[in-house]
Coordinates of N, CA and C in Angstrom, one line a residue:
Chain D
S192 N 111.9 85.8 88.7 CA 111.6 84.5 89.2 C 111.1 84.6 90.8
Q193 N 110.1 83.8 91.2 CA 109.4 83.8 92.4 C 110.3 83.1 93.4
Q194 N 110.7 83.7 94.5 CA 111.5 83.1 95.5 C 110.6 82.5 96.4
G195 N 109.7 83.4 96.8 CA 108.7 82.7 98.0 C 107.5 82.4 97.3
E196 N 106.7 81.5 97.6 CA 105.5 81.1 97.2 C 104.5 80.9 98.4
E197 N 103.4 81.7 98.4 CA 102.6 81.6 99.6 C 101.4 80.5 99.1
D198 N 101.1 79.9 100.3 CA 100.0 78.7 100.3 C 99.3 79.0 101.4
P199 N 97.9 79.0 101.4 CA 96.9 78.9 100.1 C 97.0 80.3 99.4
Q200 N 96.5 80.4 98.1 CA 96.3 81.5 97.6 C 95.3 82.5 98.2
A201 N 94.4 81.7 98.7 CA 93.1 82.6 99.2 C 92.6 81.6 100.5
L202 N 92.2 82.4 101.5 CA 91.8 81.8 102.7 C 90.5 82.4 103.3
S203 N 89.4 82.0 103.6 CA 88.2 82.7 104.1 C 87.8 81.9 105.4
I204 N 87.9 82.7 106.6 CA 87.4 82.2 107.9 C 86.5 83.2 108.6
Q205 N 86.0 82.5 109.8 CA 85.1 83.3 110.6 C 85.9 84.2 111.6
E206 N 85.4 85.3 112.0 CA 85.9 86.1 112.9 C 86.3 85.1 114.1
G207 N 87.2 85.3 114.9 CA 87.7 84.4 116.0 C 88.6 83.1 115.8
E208 N 88.5 82.9 114.5 CA 89.2 81.6 114.1 C 90.8 82.0 113.9
N209 N 91.7 81.0 113.9 CA 93.1 81.2 113.7 C 93.2 81.2 112.1
A210 N 94.2 81.9 111.6 CA 94.5 81.8 110.2 C 95.9 81.5 109.9
T211 N 96.3 80.4 109.2 CA 97.4 80.0 108.8 C 98.1 80.3 107.5
M212 N 99.2 80.7 107.2 CA 99.7 81.0 105.7 C 100.9 80.4 105.8
N213 N 101.3 80.0 104.6 CA 102.5 79.2 104.6 C 103.4 79.9 103.4
C214 N 104.8 79.8 103.4 CA 105.5 80.5 102.5 C 106.8 79.5 102.3
S215 N 107.0 79.1 101.0 CA 108.2 78.3 100.5 C 109.2 79.2 99.8
Y216 N 110.5 79.1 100.0 CA 111.5 79.7 99.2 C 112.5 78.6 98.7
K217 N 113.4 79.0 97.9 CA 114.2 78.1 97.1 C 115.7 78.3 97.5
T218 N 116.2 79.4 97.7 CA 117.4 79.4 98.0 C 117.8 79.9 99.5
S219 N 119.0 79.8 99.8 CA 119.3 80.4 101.3 C 119.1 81.9 101.6
I220 N 118.7 82.2 102.7 CA 118.3 83.5 103.1 C 119.2 83.9 104.2
N221 N 119.0 85.3 104.5 CA 119.6 85.7 105.9 C 118.3 86.1 106.6
N222 N 117.3 86.7 106.2 CA 116.0 87.0 106.7 C 114.7 86.8 106.0
L223 N 113.6 86.5 106.8 CA 112.3 86.4 106.1 C 111.3 87.4 106.8
Q224 N 110.6 88.0 105.9 CA 109.8 88.9 106.4 C 108.3 88.7 105.9
W225 N 107.4 89.2 106.7 CA 105.9 89.2 106.3 C 105.4 90.7 106.4
Y226 N 104.7 90.7 105.2 CA 103.8 91.9 105.2 C 102.4 91.8 104.8
R227 N 101.7 93.1 105.2 CA 100.1 93.0 105.0 C 100.0 94.1 104.0
Q228 N 99.0 93.9 103.2 CA 98.6 94.9 102.3 C 97.0 94.8 102.2
N229 N 96.5 96.0 102.4 CA 95.0 96.4 102.4 C 94.7 96.9 101.0
S230 N 93.9 96.1 100.2 CA 93.3 96.7 99.2 C 94.1 97.6 98.4
G231 N 95.1 97.4 97.8 CA 96.0 98.0 96.9 C 96.8 99.2 97.3
R232 N 96.8 99.3 98.6 CA 97.6 100.2 99.5 C 99.0 99.7 99.7
G233 N 100.0 100.5 100.3 CA 101.3 100.3 100.5 C 101.3 99.0 101.5
L234 N 102.4 98.3 101.3 CA 102.7 97.3 102.3 C 103.3 97.8 103.6
V235 N 102.6 97.0 104.8 CA 102.9 97.2 106.0 C 103.8 96.0 106.5
H236 N 104.9 96.4 107.0 CA 105.7 95.3 107.7 C 105.0 94.7 108.9
L237 N 105.2 93.4 109.1 CA 104.5 92.8 110.1 C 105.7 92.3 111.1
I238 N 106.6 91.4 110.5 CA 107.6 90.7 111.4 C 108.6 90.3 110.6
L239 N 109.8 90.2 111.2 CA 111.1 89.7 110.5 C 111.7 88.6 111.3
I240 N 112.1 87.6 110.8 CA 112.7 86.5 111.5 C 113.9 86.1 110.7
R241 N 115.1 86.1 111.4 CA 116.4 85.8 111.0 C 116.5 84.3 110.7
S242 N 117.6 84.0 110.0 CA 117.8 82.5 109.6 C 118.1 81.4 110.6
N243 N 118.8 82.1 111.7 CA 119.1 81.4 113.1 C 117.9 81.5 114.1
E244 N 116.7 82.0 113.8 CA 115.6 81.8 114.6 C 114.6 80.9 114.0
R245 N 113.8 80.4 115.0 CA 112.9 79.2 114.6 C 111.5 79.7 114.7
E246 N 111.3 80.7 115.8 CA 110.0 81.1 115.9 C 110.1 82.6 116.5
K247 N 109.0 83.4 116.2 CA 109.0 84.6 116.6 C 107.5 85.0 116.8
H248 N 107.2 85.9 117.9 CA 105.9 86.2 118.2 C 105.8 87.7 118.2
S249 N 104.7 88.5 117.8 CA 104.4 89.8 118.0 C 102.9 89.9 118.1
G250 N 102.3 90.1 119.2 CA 101.0 90.2 119.5 C 100.2 88.9 119.1
R251 N 99.3 89.1 118.1 CA 98.7 87.9 117.7 C 99.1 87.0 116.4
L252 N 100.5 87.6 116.1 CA 101.1 87.1 115.2 C 102.2 86.1 115.7
R253 N 102.3 84.7 115.1 CA 103.3 83.9 115.4 C 103.9 83.3 114.1
V254 N 105.3 83.5 113.9 CA 106.0 83.1 112.6 C 107.1 82.1 113.0
T255 N 107.0 81.1 112.2 CA 108.0 80.1 112.3 C 108.8 80.0 111.0
L256 N 110.0 79.6 111.3 CA 111.1 79.3 110.3 C 111.6 77.9 110.3
D257 N 111.6 77.3 109.1 CA 112.4 76.0 109.2 C 113.1 76.1 108.0
T258 N 114.5 76.4 108.1 CA 115.4 76.6 106.9 C 115.8 75.1 106.3
S259 N 115.6 74.0 106.9 CA 116.0 72.7 106.5 C 114.9 72.6 105.3
K260 N 113.6 73.0 105.6 CA 112.6 72.8 104.5 C 112.4 74.1 103.5
K261 N 113.1 75.2 103.8 CA 113.1 76.3 103.2 C 111.4 76.7 103.2
S262 N 111.0 76.9 104.5 CA 109.5 77.2 104.5 C 109.5 78.1 105.7
S263 N 108.4 78.9 105.7 CA 108.0 79.6 107.0 C 106.4 79.7 107.1
S264 N 105.8 79.8 108.2 CA 104.3 80.0 108.3 C 104.1 81.2 109.3
L265 N 103.0 81.8 109.0 CA 102.4 82.9 109.6 C 101.1 82.5 110.1
L266 N 100.9 82.6 111.6 CA 99.7 82.4 112.1 C 99.2 83.6 112.8
I267 N 97.9 84.0 112.4 CA 97.2 85.0 113.0 C 96.3 84.5 114.0
T268 N 96.2 84.7 115.2 CA 95.4 84.0 116.0 C 94.1 85.0 116.4
A269 N 92.8 84.3 116.6 CA 91.8 85.0 117.1 C 91.4 86.3 116.0
S270 N 91.2 85.8 114.7 CA 91.5 86.8 113.7 C 90.1 87.6 113.8
R271 N 90.2 88.9 113.5 CA 89.2 90.2 113.2 C 89.0 90.4 111.8
A272 N 87.9 91.0 111.6 CA 87.4 91.6 110.3 C 88.5 92.3 109.7
A273 N 89.4 93.2 110.8 CA 90.2 94.2 110.1 C 91.4 93.3 109.6
D274 N 91.5 92.1 110.0 CA 92.6 91.4 109.5 C 92.5 91.0 108.0
T275 N 91.5 91.4 107.4 CA 91.3 91.2 106.0 C 92.3 91.9 105.2
A276 N 92.9 91.2 104.5 CA 94.1 91.8 103.6 C 94.9 90.7 102.9
S277 N 95.8 91.2 102.0 CA 96.6 90.2 101.5 C 98.0 90.2 102.2
Y278 N 98.5 88.9 102.4 CA 99.9 88.7 103.1 C 100.9 88.3 102.1
F279 N 102.1 88.8 102.3 CA 103.3 88.4 101.6 C 104.4 88.0 102.4
C280 N 105.1 87.1 102.1 CA 106.4 87.0 102.4 C 107.4 87.6 101.5
A281 N 108.7 87.8 102.2 CA 109.8 88.4 101.4 C 111.0 87.9 102.0
T282 N 111.9 87.4 101.0 CA 113.2 87.0 101.4 C 114.3 87.7 100.7
D283 N 115.4 87.6 101.2 CA 116.7 88.4 100.7 C 117.6 87.3 100.3
P284 N 117.4 86.6 99.2 CA 118.2 85.4 98.8 C 119.6 86.0 98.0
Y285 N 119.6 87.2 97.4 CA 120.6 87.6 96.4 C 121.0 89.0 96.9
G286 N 121.8 89.1 98.3 CA 122.5 90.2 98.7 C 121.2 91.2 99.2
N287 N 121.3 92.2 98.6 CA 120.3 93.4 98.8 C 119.2 93.4 98.1
K288 N 118.9 92.5 97.2 CA 117.5 92.3 96.4 C 116.6 91.7 97.4
L289 N 115.3 92.0 97.3 CA 114.3 91.6 98.0 C 113.2 91.0 97.1
V290 N 112.9 89.7 97.5 CA 112.0 89.0 96.6 C 110.6 88.7 97.3
F291 N 109.5 89.1 96.7 CA 108.2 88.7 97.4 C 107.3 87.7 96.5
G292 N 106.8 86.9 97.4 CA 105.9 86.0 97.0 C 104.5 86.5 96.2
A293 N 103.8 85.7 95.8 CA 102.6 86.1 95.3 C 101.3 86.4 96.0
G294 N 101.5 86.1 97.3 CA 100.6 86.5 98.3 C 99.5 85.6 98.5
T295 N 98.8 85.7 99.9 CA 97.6 85.0 100.3 C 96.7 86.2 100.4
I296 N 95.5 85.7 100.0 CA 94.2 86.8 100.2 C 93.4 86.2 101.4
L297 N 93.5 87.1 102.6 CA 92.8 86.5 103.7 C 91.7 87.2 103.8
R298 N 90.4 86.6 104.0 CA 89.1 87.3 104.3 C 88.6 86.6 105.6
V299 N 88.4 87.7 106.6 CA 87.7 87.3 107.9 C 86.3 87.8 107.9
K300 N 85.3 86.9 108.0 CA 83.9 87.2 108.0 C 83.6 87.5 109.3
S301 N 82.6 88.5 109.6 CA 82.2 88.9 110.9 C 80.7 88.4 111.0
Chain O
E266 N 106.3 113.2 110.9 CA 105.9 111.7 110.7 C 106.9 111.3 109.8
A267 N 107.3 110.0 110.1 CA 108.2 109.4 109.1 C 107.2 108.6 108.1
Q268 N 107.7 108.8 106.9 CA 107.0 108.4 105.8 C 107.7 108.3 104.2
V269 N 107.4 107.4 103.3 CA 107.7 107.6 102.2 C 106.6 108.1 101.3
T270 N 107.0 109.0 100.4 CA 105.9 109.7 99.6 C 106.1 109.4 98.1
Q271 N 105.0 109.4 97.3 CA 105.3 109.1 95.8 C 104.3 110.0 95.4
N272 N 104.8 110.4 94.1 CA 103.9 111.4 93.1 C 104.2 111.1 91.7
P273 N 103.1 111.0 90.9 CA 101.6 111.1 91.3 C 101.2 110.0 91.8
R274 N 100.1 109.9 92.3 CA 99.3 108.9 92.9 C 98.7 108.0 91.8
Y275 N 98.1 108.6 90.8 CA 97.5 108.1 89.7 C 98.0 108.7 88.4
L276 N 98.2 107.9 87.3 CA 98.7 108.6 86.1 C 98.5 107.8 85.0
I277 N 97.6 108.6 84.0 CA 97.3 108.0 82.8 C 98.1 108.6 81.5
T278 N 98.8 107.9 80.7 CA 99.6 108.6 79.7 C 99.5 107.5 78.4
V279 N 100.3 108.0 77.6 CA 100.2 107.2 76.4 C 101.5 106.7 75.9
T280 N 101.4 105.8 75.1 CA 102.7 105.0 74.7 C 104.0 106.1 74.3
G281 N 104.9 106.0 74.8 CA 106.1 106.7 74.3 C 106.4 108.0 75.0
K282 N 105.5 108.5 75.8 CA 105.8 109.9 76.5 C 106.4 109.7 77.7
K283 N 107.6 110.3 77.8 CA 108.4 109.9 79.0 C 107.7 110.5 80.2
L284 N 107.9 109.7 81.3 CA 107.4 110.1 82.6 C 108.2 109.9 83.8
T285 N 108.1 110.6 84.8 CA 108.9 110.5 86.1 C 107.9 110.2 87.3
V286 N 108.3 109.2 88.0 CA 107.5 109.1 89.3 C 108.3 109.3 90.5
T287 N 108.0 110.3 91.3 CA 109.0 110.6 92.3 C 108.8 109.9 93.6
C288 N 109.8 109.8 94.3 CA 109.9 109.0 95.5 C 110.6 109.8 96.6
S289 N 110.2 109.9 97.7 CA 111.0 110.7 98.7 C 110.8 110.2 100.1
Q290 N 111.8 110.1 100.9 CA 111.7 109.4 102.3 C 112.3 110.5 103.3
N291 N 111.9 110.6 104.5 CA 112.3 111.6 105.4 C 112.9 110.8 106.7
M292 N 113.5 109.5 106.3 CA 114.0 108.8 107.5 C 115.4 108.7 107.4
N293 N 116.1 109.3 106.7 CA 117.5 109.2 106.2 C 117.9 107.7 106.2
H294 N 117.1 107.1 105.6 CA 117.3 105.5 104.9 C 118.5 105.5 103.9
E295 N 119.4 104.6 104.1 CA 120.3 104.4 103.1 C 119.7 103.6 101.8
Y296 N 118.9 102.7 102.0 CA 118.4 101.8 100.9 C 117.0 102.2 100.5
M297 N 116.9 102.3 99.2 CA 115.5 102.5 98.5 C 115.5 101.8 97.4
S298 N 114.2 101.4 97.0 CA 113.8 100.4 96.1 C 112.5 100.8 95.4
W299 N 112.4 100.4 94.1 CA 111.1 100.4 93.3 C 110.7 98.9 93.1
Y300 N 109.2 98.7 93.2 CA 108.4 97.5 92.9 C 107.4 97.9 92.0
R301 N 106.9 96.9 91.2 CA 105.9 97.0 90.5 C 105.0 95.6 91.0
Q302 N 103.7 95.9 91.0 CA 102.7 94.8 91.5 C 101.8 94.7 90.4
D303 N 101.6 93.3 89.9 CA 100.7 93.0 89.0 C 99.8 91.8 89.6
P304 N 98.6 91.7 89.1 CA 97.7 90.7 89.8 C 98.3 89.2 89.5
G305 N 98.4 88.5 90.7 CA 98.8 87.3 90.5 C 100.4 87.0 90.5
L306 N 101.1 88.1 90.4 CA 102.4 87.8 90.5 C 103.4 88.6 91.5
G307 N 102.6 89.2 92.6 CA 103.0 89.6 93.9 C 103.9 91.0 93.4
L308 N 104.8 91.3 94.3 CA 105.7 92.6 93.8 C 107.0 92.2 93.2
R309 N 107.5 92.6 92.3 CA 108.7 92.4 91.7 C 109.5 93.6 91.7
Q310 N 110.7 93.4 92.2 CA 111.8 94.5 92.3 C 112.3 95.1 91.0
I311 N 112.3 96.4 90.7 CA 112.7 96.9 89.4 C 114.2 97.3 89.6
Y312 N 114.4 98.2 90.6 CA 115.9 98.6 90.9 C 115.9 99.1 92.5
Y313 N 117.0 98.9 93.0 CA 117.4 99.3 94.1 C 118.5 100.1 94.3
S314 N 118.7 100.9 95.4 CA 119.9 101.6 95.6 C 120.4 101.5 97.0
M315 N 121.6 101.3 97.0 CA 122.3 101.1 98.6 C 122.7 102.5 99.1
N316 N 122.8 103.4 98.4 CA 123.3 105.0 98.9 C 123.4 105.8 97.8
V317 N 123.6 107.1 97.8 CA 123.8 107.9 97.0 C 124.8 107.5 95.7
E318 N 124.2 107.6 94.3 CA 125.0 107.3 93.2 C 125.3 105.7 93.1
V319 N 124.6 104.8 94.0 CA 124.8 103.5 93.9 C 123.4 102.9 93.7
T320 N 123.3 102.3 92.4 CA 122.1 101.7 92.2 C 122.2 100.4 91.4
D321 N 121.2 99.6 91.5 CA 121.6 98.1 90.8 C 120.2 97.6 90.4
K322 N 120.3 96.6 89.5 CA 119.1 96.2 88.8 C 118.4 95.2 89.9
G323 N 117.1 95.1 89.8 CA 116.3 94.1 90.4 C 116.0 93.0 89.4
D324 N 114.9 92.5 89.6 CA 114.3 91.4 88.6 C 113.8 91.8 87.5
V325 N 113.1 93.0 87.5 CA 112.5 93.4 86.2 C 112.9 94.9 85.9
P326 N 114.2 95.0 85.4 CA 114.7 96.5 85.1 C 114.4 96.9 83.8
E327 N 113.9 96.1 82.8 CA 113.9 96.7 81.3 C 112.9 97.6 81.3
G328 N 113.2 98.8 80.6 CA 112.3 99.8 80.4 C 112.1 100.9 81.5
Y329 N 113.1 100.7 82.5 CA 113.0 101.5 83.4 C 114.4 102.2 83.8
K330 N 114.4 103.4 84.3 CA 115.8 104.1 84.7 C 115.4 104.5 86.1
V331 N 116.6 104.6 86.9 CA 116.5 105.4 88.1 C 117.8 106.2 88.4
S332 N 117.6 107.1 89.3 CA 119.0 107.9 89.7 C 118.8 108.2 91.2
R333 N 120.0 108.2 91.8 CA 120.0 108.5 93.3 C 121.0 109.7 93.6
K334 N 120.4 110.8 93.5 CA 121.5 112.1 93.5 C 121.4 112.6 94.9
E335 N 120.4 112.5 95.4 CA 120.3 112.8 97.0 C 119.8 111.4 97.7
K336 N 120.2 111.4 99.0 CA 119.8 110.4 99.9 C 118.4 110.2 99.9
R337 N 117.7 111.3 100.0 CA 116.1 111.1 100.3 C 115.2 110.8 99.2
N338 N 115.7 111.0 97.9 CA 114.9 110.9 96.5 C 115.4 109.7 95.8
F339 N 114.6 109.2 95.1 CA 114.8 108.0 94.2 C 113.7 108.0 93.0
P340 N 113.8 108.8 92.1 CA 112.8 108.8 91.0 C 112.9 107.6 90.0
L341 N 112.0 107.2 89.7 CA 111.6 106.2 88.5 C 111.3 106.6 87.4
I342 N 112.1 106.6 86.2 CA 111.9 107.1 85.0 C 111.6 106.2 83.9
L343 N 110.4 106.2 83.2 CA 110.1 105.6 82.1 C 110.5 106.4 80.8
E344 N 111.4 106.0 80.2 CA 111.8 106.9 78.8 C 110.7 106.9 77.8
S345 N 110.2 105.5 77.5 CA 109.3 105.5 76.5 C 108.4 104.4 76.9
P346 N 107.2 104.7 77.8 CA 106.3 103.9 78.4 C 105.6 103.2 77.3
S347 N 105.3 101.8 77.6 CA 104.6 101.0 76.9 C 103.4 100.3 77.5
P348 N 102.3 99.7 77.0 CA 101.1 99.3 77.8 C 101.6 98.3 78.6
N349 N 102.7 97.5 78.5 CA 102.9 96.3 79.4 C 103.6 96.9 80.7
Q350 N 103.8 98.3 80.8 CA 104.1 98.8 82.1 C 103.0 99.4 82.9
T351 N 102.0 99.2 82.3 CA 100.7 99.5 83.1 C 100.6 98.6 84.3
S352 N 100.8 99.2 85.6 CA 100.9 98.4 86.7 C 100.7 99.3 88.1
L353 N 100.9 98.9 89.1 CA 100.9 99.5 90.7 C 102.2 99.7 91.0
Y354 N 102.8 100.9 91.1 CA 104.3 101.0 91.4 C 104.4 101.4 93.0
F355 N 105.5 100.8 93.6 CA 105.6 101.1 95.0 C 107.0 101.5 95.2
C356 N 107.2 102.7 96.0 CA 108.6 102.8 96.4 C 108.8 102.4 97.9
A357 N 109.9 102.0 98.4 CA 110.1 101.7 99.5 C 111.6 102.0 100.1
S358 N 111.7 102.2 101.4 CA 113.2 102.4 101.9 C 113.2 101.5 103.3
S359 N 114.7 101.6 103.5 CA 114.9 100.8 104.7 C 116.3 101.4 105.1
W360 N 116.7 101.1 106.6 CA 118.0 101.6 107.1 C 119.2 101.1 106.4
S361 N 119.3 100.0 105.9 CA 120.5 99.5 105.3 C 120.5 98.5 104.2
G362 N 119.3 97.9 104.0 CA 119.3 96.9 103.0 C 118.1 96.1 102.8
G363 N 118.0 95.3 101.7 CA 116.8 94.4 101.5 C 116.4 93.4 102.6
G364 N 117.4 93.2 103.4 CA 116.8 92.2 104.3 C 116.3 93.1 105.7
D365 N 116.4 94.4 105.6 CA 115.7 95.0 106.7 C 114.3 95.2 106.6
E366 N 113.6 95.8 107.7 CA 112.1 96.1 107.5 C 112.1 97.3 106.4
Q367 N 111.1 97.0 105.7 CA 111.0 98.2 104.3 C 109.8 98.9 104.7
Y368 N 109.9 100.3 104.6 CA 108.7 101.3 104.6 C 108.2 101.5 103.2
F369 N 107.2 101.3 103.0 CA 106.5 101.5 101.7 C 105.7 102.8 101.5
G370 N 105.9 103.3 100.3 CA 105.0 104.5 99.9 C 103.5 104.1 99.6
P371 N 102.7 105.0 99.1 CA 101.3 104.6 99.2 C 100.9 104.0 97.6
G372 N 101.9 104.0 96.8 CA 101.6 103.4 95.5 C 101.3 104.5 94.4
T373 N 101.7 104.3 93.1 CA 101.4 105.0 92.0 C 100.7 104.0 91.0
R374 N 99.5 104.3 90.7 CA 98.6 103.6 89.7 C 99.1 104.1 88.4
L375 N 99.7 103.4 87.4 CA 100.1 104.0 86.1 C 99.2 103.1 85.1
T376 N 98.7 104.0 84.2 CA 98.0 103.3 83.0 C 98.6 103.8 81.6
V377 N 99.1 102.9 80.8 CA 99.9 103.2 79.6 C 98.9 103.0 78.4
T378 N 98.5 103.8 77.7 CA 97.4 103.5 76.6 C 98.1 103.6 75.2

């Protein structure tokens, strides 16, 4: 079953614009992570936010977590063509299992 | 260089012919896991391992076997592959568990005819 569901499924923006992706999940978690995948390659870890944190920043990335709504958002500011990729959220609802959502495909047009 | 390696990267095989996909990490990580990725379904966890000789099922373990005899290696075994196991497979590792930052291998694209 899918614990994390990303929204939207696909997003197309112009270079320089901001991109926002959302993730919803169903059960309690310890951590929520975001990953990036370029065209069928291995996933790359972007950021981890713990259940007792509300917001976290890393460079042009901003992640928020609302445990009462069981949702998270990933904001990429001043997007670049190189940000074109699929983005996945992942949660750890069942001990050491890790559950990924279906992902958001981001296309940044130059 | 810290990395997770998988072999082979591409494999085409026939139904029923046993195969093994190897995974190795050089970071002394405790936790290793296997995922399959199918269009529209994201990544689904097949098996994971907390340490040597400790393995557990993920969400889609049917048709797969794993073993963890050494800390650095975590092979994925398909005893009798079927066409519905055609997929892109990823191995990943982390320091201590599923809630930690995962380091992914480059992927193995498997086609079963």
